[in-house]
Coordinates of C-alpha atoms in Angstrom, one line a residue:
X216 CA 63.2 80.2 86.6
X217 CA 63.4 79.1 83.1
X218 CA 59.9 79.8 81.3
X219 CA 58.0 76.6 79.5
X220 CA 58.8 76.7 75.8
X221 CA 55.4 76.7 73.8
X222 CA 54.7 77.6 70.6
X223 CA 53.2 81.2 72.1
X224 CA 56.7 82.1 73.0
X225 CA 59.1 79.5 71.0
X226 CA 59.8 82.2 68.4
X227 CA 62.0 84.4 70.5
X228 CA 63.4 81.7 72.8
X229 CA 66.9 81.1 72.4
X230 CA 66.7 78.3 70.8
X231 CA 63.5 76.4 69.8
X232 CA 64.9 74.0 68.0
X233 CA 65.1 70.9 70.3
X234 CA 61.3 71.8 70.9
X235 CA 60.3 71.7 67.4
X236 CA 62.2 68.6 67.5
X237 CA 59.9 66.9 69.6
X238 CA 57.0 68.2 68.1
X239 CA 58.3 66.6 64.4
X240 CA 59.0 63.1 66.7
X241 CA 55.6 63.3 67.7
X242 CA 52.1 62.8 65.6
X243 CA 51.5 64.4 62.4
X244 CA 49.6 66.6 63.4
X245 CA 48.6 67.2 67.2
X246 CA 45.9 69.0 69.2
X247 CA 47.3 71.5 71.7
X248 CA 44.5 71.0 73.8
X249 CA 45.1 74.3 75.7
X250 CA 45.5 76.3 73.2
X251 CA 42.8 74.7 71.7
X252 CA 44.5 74.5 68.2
X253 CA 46.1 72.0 65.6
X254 CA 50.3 71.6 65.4
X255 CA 51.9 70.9 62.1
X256 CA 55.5 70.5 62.5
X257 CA 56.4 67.9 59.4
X258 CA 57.6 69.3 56.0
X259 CA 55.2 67.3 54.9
X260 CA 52.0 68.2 56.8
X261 CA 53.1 71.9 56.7
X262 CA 53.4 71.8 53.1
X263 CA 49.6 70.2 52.9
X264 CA 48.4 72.9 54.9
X265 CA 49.8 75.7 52.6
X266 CA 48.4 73.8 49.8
X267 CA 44.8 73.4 51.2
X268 CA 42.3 75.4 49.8
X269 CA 40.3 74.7 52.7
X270 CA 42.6 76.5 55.2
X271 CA 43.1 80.3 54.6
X272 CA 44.9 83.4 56.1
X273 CA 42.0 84.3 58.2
X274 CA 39.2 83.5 59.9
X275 CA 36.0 84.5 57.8
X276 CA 34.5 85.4 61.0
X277 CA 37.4 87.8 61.6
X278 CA 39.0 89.5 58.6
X279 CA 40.6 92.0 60.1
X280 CA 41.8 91.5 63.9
X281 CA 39.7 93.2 66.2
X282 CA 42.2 95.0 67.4
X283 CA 42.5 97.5 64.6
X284 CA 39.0 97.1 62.9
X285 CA 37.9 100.3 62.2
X286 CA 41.3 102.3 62.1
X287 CA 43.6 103.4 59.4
X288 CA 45.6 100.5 59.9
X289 CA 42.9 98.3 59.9
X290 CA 41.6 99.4 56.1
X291 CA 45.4 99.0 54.9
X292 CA 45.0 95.4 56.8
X293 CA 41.9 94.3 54.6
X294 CA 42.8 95.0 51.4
X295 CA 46.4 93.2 52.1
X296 CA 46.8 90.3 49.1
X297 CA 48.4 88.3 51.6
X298 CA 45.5 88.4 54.1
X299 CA 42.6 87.5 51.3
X300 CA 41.8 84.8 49.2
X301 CA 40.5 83.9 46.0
X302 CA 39.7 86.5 43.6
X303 CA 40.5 89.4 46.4
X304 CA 43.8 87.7 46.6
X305 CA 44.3 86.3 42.4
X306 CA 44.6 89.6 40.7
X307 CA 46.3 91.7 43.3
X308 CA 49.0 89.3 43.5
X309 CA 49.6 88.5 40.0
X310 CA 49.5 92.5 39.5
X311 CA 52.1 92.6 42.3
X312 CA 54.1 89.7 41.2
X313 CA 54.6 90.7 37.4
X314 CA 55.6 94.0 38.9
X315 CA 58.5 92.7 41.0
X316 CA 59.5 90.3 38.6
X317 CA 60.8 93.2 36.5
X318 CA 62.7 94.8 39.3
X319 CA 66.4 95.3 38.4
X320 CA 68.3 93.6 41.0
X321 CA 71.6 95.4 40.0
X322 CA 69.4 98.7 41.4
X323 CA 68.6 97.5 44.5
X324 CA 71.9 96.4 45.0
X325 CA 73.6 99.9 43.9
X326 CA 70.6 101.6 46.3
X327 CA 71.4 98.8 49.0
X328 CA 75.7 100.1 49.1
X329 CA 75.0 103.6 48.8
X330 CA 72.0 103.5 52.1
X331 CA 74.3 101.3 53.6
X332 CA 77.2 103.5 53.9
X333 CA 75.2 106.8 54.2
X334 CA 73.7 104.9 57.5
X335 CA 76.6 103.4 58.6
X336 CA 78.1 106.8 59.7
X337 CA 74.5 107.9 61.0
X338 CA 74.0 105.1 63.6
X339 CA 77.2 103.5 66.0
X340 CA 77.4 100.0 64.7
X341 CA 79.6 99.2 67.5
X342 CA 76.6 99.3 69.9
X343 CA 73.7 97.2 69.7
X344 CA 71.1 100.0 69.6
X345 CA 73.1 101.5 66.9
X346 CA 72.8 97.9 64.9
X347 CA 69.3 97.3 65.5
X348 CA 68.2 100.4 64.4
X349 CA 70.6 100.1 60.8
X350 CA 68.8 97.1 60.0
X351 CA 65.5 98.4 60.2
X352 CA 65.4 101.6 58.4
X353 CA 68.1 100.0 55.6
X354 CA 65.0 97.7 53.6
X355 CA 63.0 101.0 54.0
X356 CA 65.9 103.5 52.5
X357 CA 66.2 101.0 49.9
X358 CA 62.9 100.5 48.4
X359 CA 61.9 104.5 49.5
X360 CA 64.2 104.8 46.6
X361 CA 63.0 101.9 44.5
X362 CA 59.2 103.6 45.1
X363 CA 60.2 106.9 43.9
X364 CA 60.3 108.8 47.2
X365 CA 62.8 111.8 47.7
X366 CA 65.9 111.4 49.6
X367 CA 64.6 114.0 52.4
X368 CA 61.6 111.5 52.9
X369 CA 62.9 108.8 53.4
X370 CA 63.8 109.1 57.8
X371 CA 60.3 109.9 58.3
X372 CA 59.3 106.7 55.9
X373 CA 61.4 104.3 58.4
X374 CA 59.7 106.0 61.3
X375 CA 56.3 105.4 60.3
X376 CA 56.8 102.3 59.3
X377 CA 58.4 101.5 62.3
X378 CA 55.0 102.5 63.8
X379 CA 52.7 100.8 61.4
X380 CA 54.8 97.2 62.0
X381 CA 54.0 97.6 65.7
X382 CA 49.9 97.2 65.3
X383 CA 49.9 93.3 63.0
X384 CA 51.4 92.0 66.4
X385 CA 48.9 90.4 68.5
X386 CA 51.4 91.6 71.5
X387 CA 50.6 95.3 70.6
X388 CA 49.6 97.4 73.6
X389 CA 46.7 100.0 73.1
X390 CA 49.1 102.9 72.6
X391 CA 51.3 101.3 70.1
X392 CA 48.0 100.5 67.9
X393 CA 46.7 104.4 68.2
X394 CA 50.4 105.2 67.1
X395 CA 50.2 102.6 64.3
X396 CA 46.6 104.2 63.0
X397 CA 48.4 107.9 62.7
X398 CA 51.5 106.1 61.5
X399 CA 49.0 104.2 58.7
X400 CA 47.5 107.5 58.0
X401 CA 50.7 109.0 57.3
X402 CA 51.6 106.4 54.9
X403 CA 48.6 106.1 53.0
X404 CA 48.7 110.2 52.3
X405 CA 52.3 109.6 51.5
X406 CA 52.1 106.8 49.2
X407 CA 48.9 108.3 47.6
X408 CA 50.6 111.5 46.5
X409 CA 53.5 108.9 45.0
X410 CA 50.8 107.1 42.9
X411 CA 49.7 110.6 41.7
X412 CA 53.4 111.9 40.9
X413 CA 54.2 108.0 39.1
X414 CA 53.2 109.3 35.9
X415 CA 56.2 111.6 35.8
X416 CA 58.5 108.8 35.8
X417 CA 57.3 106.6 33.2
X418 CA 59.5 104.2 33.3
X419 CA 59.6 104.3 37.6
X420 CA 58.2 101.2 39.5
X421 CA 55.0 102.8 40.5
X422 CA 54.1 103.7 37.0
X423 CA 55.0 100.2 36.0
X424 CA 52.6 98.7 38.6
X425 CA 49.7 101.0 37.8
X426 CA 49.9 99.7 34.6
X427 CA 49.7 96.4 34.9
X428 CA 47.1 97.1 37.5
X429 CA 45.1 98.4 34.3
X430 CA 46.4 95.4 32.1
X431 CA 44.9 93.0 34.7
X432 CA 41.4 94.9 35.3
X433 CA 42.4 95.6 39.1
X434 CA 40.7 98.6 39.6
X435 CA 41.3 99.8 43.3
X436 CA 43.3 102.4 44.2
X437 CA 43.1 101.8 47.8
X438 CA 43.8 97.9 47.1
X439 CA 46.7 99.2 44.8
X440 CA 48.1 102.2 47.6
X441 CA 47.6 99.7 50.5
X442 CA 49.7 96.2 48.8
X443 CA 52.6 99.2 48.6
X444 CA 52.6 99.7 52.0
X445 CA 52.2 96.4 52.9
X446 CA 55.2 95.2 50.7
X447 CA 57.2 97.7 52.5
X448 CA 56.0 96.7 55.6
X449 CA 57.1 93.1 54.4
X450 CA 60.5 94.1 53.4
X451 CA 60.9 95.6 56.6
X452 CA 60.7 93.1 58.9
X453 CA 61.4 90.1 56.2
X454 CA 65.1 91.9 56.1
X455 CA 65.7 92.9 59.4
X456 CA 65.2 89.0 60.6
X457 CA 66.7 88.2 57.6
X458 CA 70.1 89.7 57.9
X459 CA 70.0 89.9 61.9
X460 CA 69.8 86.5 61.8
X461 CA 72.7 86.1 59.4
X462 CA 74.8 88.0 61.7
X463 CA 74.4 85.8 64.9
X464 CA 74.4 82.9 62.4
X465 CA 78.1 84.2 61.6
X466 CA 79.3 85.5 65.2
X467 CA 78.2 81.1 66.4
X468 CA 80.0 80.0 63.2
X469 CA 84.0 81.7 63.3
X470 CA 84.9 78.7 60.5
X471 CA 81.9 80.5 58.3
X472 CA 83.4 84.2 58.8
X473 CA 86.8 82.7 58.5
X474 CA 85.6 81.7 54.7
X475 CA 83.4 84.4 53.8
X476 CA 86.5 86.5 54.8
X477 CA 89.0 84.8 52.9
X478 CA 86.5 84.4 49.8
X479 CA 87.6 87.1 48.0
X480 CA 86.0 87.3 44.2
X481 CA 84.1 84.4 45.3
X482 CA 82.2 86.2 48.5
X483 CA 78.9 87.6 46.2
X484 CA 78.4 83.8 45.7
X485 CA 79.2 82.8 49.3
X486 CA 76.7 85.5 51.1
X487 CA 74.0 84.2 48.6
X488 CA 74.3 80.4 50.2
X489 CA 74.7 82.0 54.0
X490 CA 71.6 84.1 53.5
X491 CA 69.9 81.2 52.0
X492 CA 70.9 78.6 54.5
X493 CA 70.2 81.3 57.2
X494 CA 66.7 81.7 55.7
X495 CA 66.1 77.9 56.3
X496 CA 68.2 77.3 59.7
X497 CA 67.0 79.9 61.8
X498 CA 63.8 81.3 60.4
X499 CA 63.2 85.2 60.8
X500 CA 59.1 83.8 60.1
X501 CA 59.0 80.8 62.7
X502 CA 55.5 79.9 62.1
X503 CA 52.3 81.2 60.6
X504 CA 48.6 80.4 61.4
X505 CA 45.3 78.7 59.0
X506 CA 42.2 79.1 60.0
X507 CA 39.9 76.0 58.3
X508 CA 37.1 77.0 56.5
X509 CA 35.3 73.6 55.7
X510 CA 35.7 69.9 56.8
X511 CA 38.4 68.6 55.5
X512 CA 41.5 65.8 55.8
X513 CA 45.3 66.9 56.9
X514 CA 47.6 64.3 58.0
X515 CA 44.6 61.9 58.6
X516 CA 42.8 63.9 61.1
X517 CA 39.4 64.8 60.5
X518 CA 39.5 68.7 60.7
X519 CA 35.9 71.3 61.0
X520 CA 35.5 74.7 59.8
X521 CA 36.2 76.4 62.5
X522 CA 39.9 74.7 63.3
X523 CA 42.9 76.8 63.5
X524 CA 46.4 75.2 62.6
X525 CA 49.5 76.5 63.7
X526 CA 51.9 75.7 60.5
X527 CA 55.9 75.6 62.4
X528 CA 57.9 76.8 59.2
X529 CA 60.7 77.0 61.2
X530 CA 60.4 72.9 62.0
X531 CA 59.6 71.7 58.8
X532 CA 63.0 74.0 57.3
X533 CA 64.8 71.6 59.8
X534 CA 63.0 68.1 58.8
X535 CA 65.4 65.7 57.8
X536 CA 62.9 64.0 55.5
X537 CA 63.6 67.3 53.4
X538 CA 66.7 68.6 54.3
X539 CA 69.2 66.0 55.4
X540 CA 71.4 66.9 58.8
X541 CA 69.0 69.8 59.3
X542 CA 70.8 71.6 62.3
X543 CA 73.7 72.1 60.3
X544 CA 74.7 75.0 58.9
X545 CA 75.9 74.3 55.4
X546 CA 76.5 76.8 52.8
X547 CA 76.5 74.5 50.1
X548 CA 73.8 72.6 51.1
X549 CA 71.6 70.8 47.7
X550 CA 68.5 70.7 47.0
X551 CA 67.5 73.6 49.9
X552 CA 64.0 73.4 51.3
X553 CA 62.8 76.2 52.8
X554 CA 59.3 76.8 54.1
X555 CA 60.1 80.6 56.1
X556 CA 58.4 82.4 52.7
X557 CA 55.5 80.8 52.8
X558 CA 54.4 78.0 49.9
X559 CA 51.6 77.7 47.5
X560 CA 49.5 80.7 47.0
X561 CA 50.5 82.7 49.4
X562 CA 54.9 82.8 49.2
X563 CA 56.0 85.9 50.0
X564 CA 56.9 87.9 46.7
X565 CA 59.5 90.1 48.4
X566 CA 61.7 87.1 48.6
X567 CA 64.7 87.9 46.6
X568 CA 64.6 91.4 47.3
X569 CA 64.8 90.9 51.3
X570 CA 67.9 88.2 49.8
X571 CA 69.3 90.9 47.9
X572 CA 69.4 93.9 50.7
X573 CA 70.9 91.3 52.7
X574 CA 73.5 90.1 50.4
X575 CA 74.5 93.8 50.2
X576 CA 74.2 94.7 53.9
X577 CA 76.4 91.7 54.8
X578 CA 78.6 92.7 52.1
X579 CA 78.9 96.0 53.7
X580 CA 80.1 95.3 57.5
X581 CA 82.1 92.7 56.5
X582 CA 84.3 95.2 54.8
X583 CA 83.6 97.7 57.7
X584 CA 87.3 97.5 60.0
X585 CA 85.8 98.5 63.3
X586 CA 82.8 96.0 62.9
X587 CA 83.5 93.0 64.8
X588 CA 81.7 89.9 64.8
X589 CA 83.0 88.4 68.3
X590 CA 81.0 91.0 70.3
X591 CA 77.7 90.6 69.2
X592 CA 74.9 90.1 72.0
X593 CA 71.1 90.0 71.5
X594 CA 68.0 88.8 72.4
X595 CA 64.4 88.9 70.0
X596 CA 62.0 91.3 69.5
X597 CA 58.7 89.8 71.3
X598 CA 56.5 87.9 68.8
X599 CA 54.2 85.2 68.3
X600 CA 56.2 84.0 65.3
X601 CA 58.5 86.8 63.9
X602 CA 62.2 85.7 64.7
X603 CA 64.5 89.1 64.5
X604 CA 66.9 89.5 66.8
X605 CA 67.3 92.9 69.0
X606 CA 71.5 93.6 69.7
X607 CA 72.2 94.5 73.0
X608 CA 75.8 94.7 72.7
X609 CA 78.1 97.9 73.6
X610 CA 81.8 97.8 72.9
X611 CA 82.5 100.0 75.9
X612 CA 80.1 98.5 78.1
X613 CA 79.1 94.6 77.5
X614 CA 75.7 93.6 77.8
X615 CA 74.7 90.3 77.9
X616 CA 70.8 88.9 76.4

């Protein structure tokens, strides 16, 4: 039996699309009265709620989710940027933001080829395990390195993180949180001995951050040690979605692969409009909550301090209002809205670094012989509104989702 699509499960359904549909055909903004919570689905309406400054990232009565108050993971969890307003959430992220701005992109890029081949012959690419696995732990080899941390540390990086990912799920069973607390402990003495080695590399990223930090007046070293983690916690996930998707984007689309193989000089150019029409056609970040923390106006509705909204990114990327013939896939689509990182004052600032590990992945198996496209299989990671798809497929034994 075929289970109800709602917007608890819609991320991971096969496709959600037609739902979201008829959520946008519907009103503005609509009261699930079950889930007792608000539904934007409209560019429009989404893009008001990112913008309010009466709806924030989390309830004021609940900080931190209860679920791993008082742990390891649950200290890195409050002093997140992306999970704090005002001047918790100013500083830090202009500190952050100047930072990345002055990443070298050419870098990642030469980090992204060099991880990418040393773990294509690690994992079996022709098996979905093998696949899966290759897109997690590449964002974390690749800003490991970015960081400052040593080749021989970078295995155990992915594994914790891999742990630590497991406890901001809602989903999470009891034992995957106590694993994410040791994992989160792991980290923070990790990344703490990092910040305390940064002033040997003077001209490293760390160092650069620390300064600024100084520059700015944000004066927290826990703050400072737990934004790292959680922008490599971001990358994770942002580029696993982010390229997984691209891949089943390109094993439904044989005209797309047909071009990006025949592009030759021009392919750079052409994986930067796939991974950008990916982004917005099949979000890896399906939706996102805001929690309303005085009485305000969205969409014409009357909304109380109190009210949570569930903001559909993935149905406003696919509005027509903004993005004309929205379930097409077009690579050369203009004027490109896209809602999956974030808006306002809280866009994710890991953007174009998730873009450019992708770019460079993609980049990668398609000039792998033995990788084929045609016998891809997957389903999705369980989430509440992550989107990243799990491969399933084994090229001696076929699997089916």
């Amino acid at each position: 039996m075929t289970q109800k699509i709602s917007i608890l499960n819609a991320a991971c359904h096969p496709d959600p699309y037609p739902y979201y549909a008829s959520l946008r055909a519907g009103p503005a903004l609509v009261f699930d009265t079950e889930l007792k919570c608000w539904i934007a689905s409209r560019a429009a309406v989404v893009q008001q709620v990112l913008e309010s400054p009466a709806c924030a990232v989390r309830p004021v009565t609940e900080p931190v989710p209860r679920n791993i108050a008082g742990g390891t993971a649950g200290e890195i969890f409050s002093h997140l940027v992306r999970m704090n307003e005002g001047q918790a959430h100013a500083v830090p992220k202009q500190v952050i933001q100047s930072s990345l701005s002055k990443l070298d992109l050419s870098g990642i890029t030469a980090y992204t080829r060099q991880h990418a081949a040393e773990l294509a012959s690690k994992y079996d690419l022709t098996t979905g395990n093998g696949l899966t696995q290759y897109l997690f732990n590449l964002p974390v080899h690749v800003m490991g390195n970015v960081l400052g941390f040593e080749e021989d540390a970078l295995p155990d990086l992915a594994n914790w993180m891999a742990d630590f990912v497991r406890c901001l799920s809602p989903l999470s069973t009891t034992e995957q949180i106590d694993t994410a607390h040791a994992a989160a402990k792991a980290l923070q003495n990790s990344f703490r001995q990092m910040l305390q080695d940064s002033q040997a590399k003077p001209d490293g990223f760390l160092a650069g951050l620390q300064n600024e930090a100084e520059l700015c007046g944000w004066q927290h070293a826990d703050g400072i040690l737990s934004n790292l983690i959680g922008l490599l916690s971001q990358t994770y996930e942002a580029t696993a979605g982010l390229a997984g998707n691209s891949l089943t984007a390109l094993q439904t689309h044989s005209d797309i692969l047909k071009s990006l193989r025949e592009a030759g000089a021009d392919l750079p150019q052409k994986l930067n409009q796939l991974i950008a029409e990916v982004a917005r056609h099949d979000a890896s970040v399906q939706n996102t909550r805001r929690f309303v923390t005085q009485a305000c106006e969205i969409a014409g509705q009357n909304l109380q301090a109190g009210d949570v909204i569930v903001v559909l990114l993935a149905a406003a990327n696919r509005d027509a209002e903004v993005n004309p013939d929205p379930d097409a896939l077009q690579l050369s689509r203009p004027d490109r809205k896209v809602f999956t990182f974030g808006h306002g004052r809280h866009a994710c600032p890991g953007q174009h670094i998730a873009e450019q590990i992708t770019t460079s992945c993609l980049h990668h198996l398609l000039n792998m012989p033995a990788f084929d496209f045609s016998v891809l299989r997957w389903t999705y990671r369980p989430s509440l509104n992550g989107r990243i798809p799990v491969f399933t497929h084994n090229i001696q034994n076929q699997e089916t989702p």
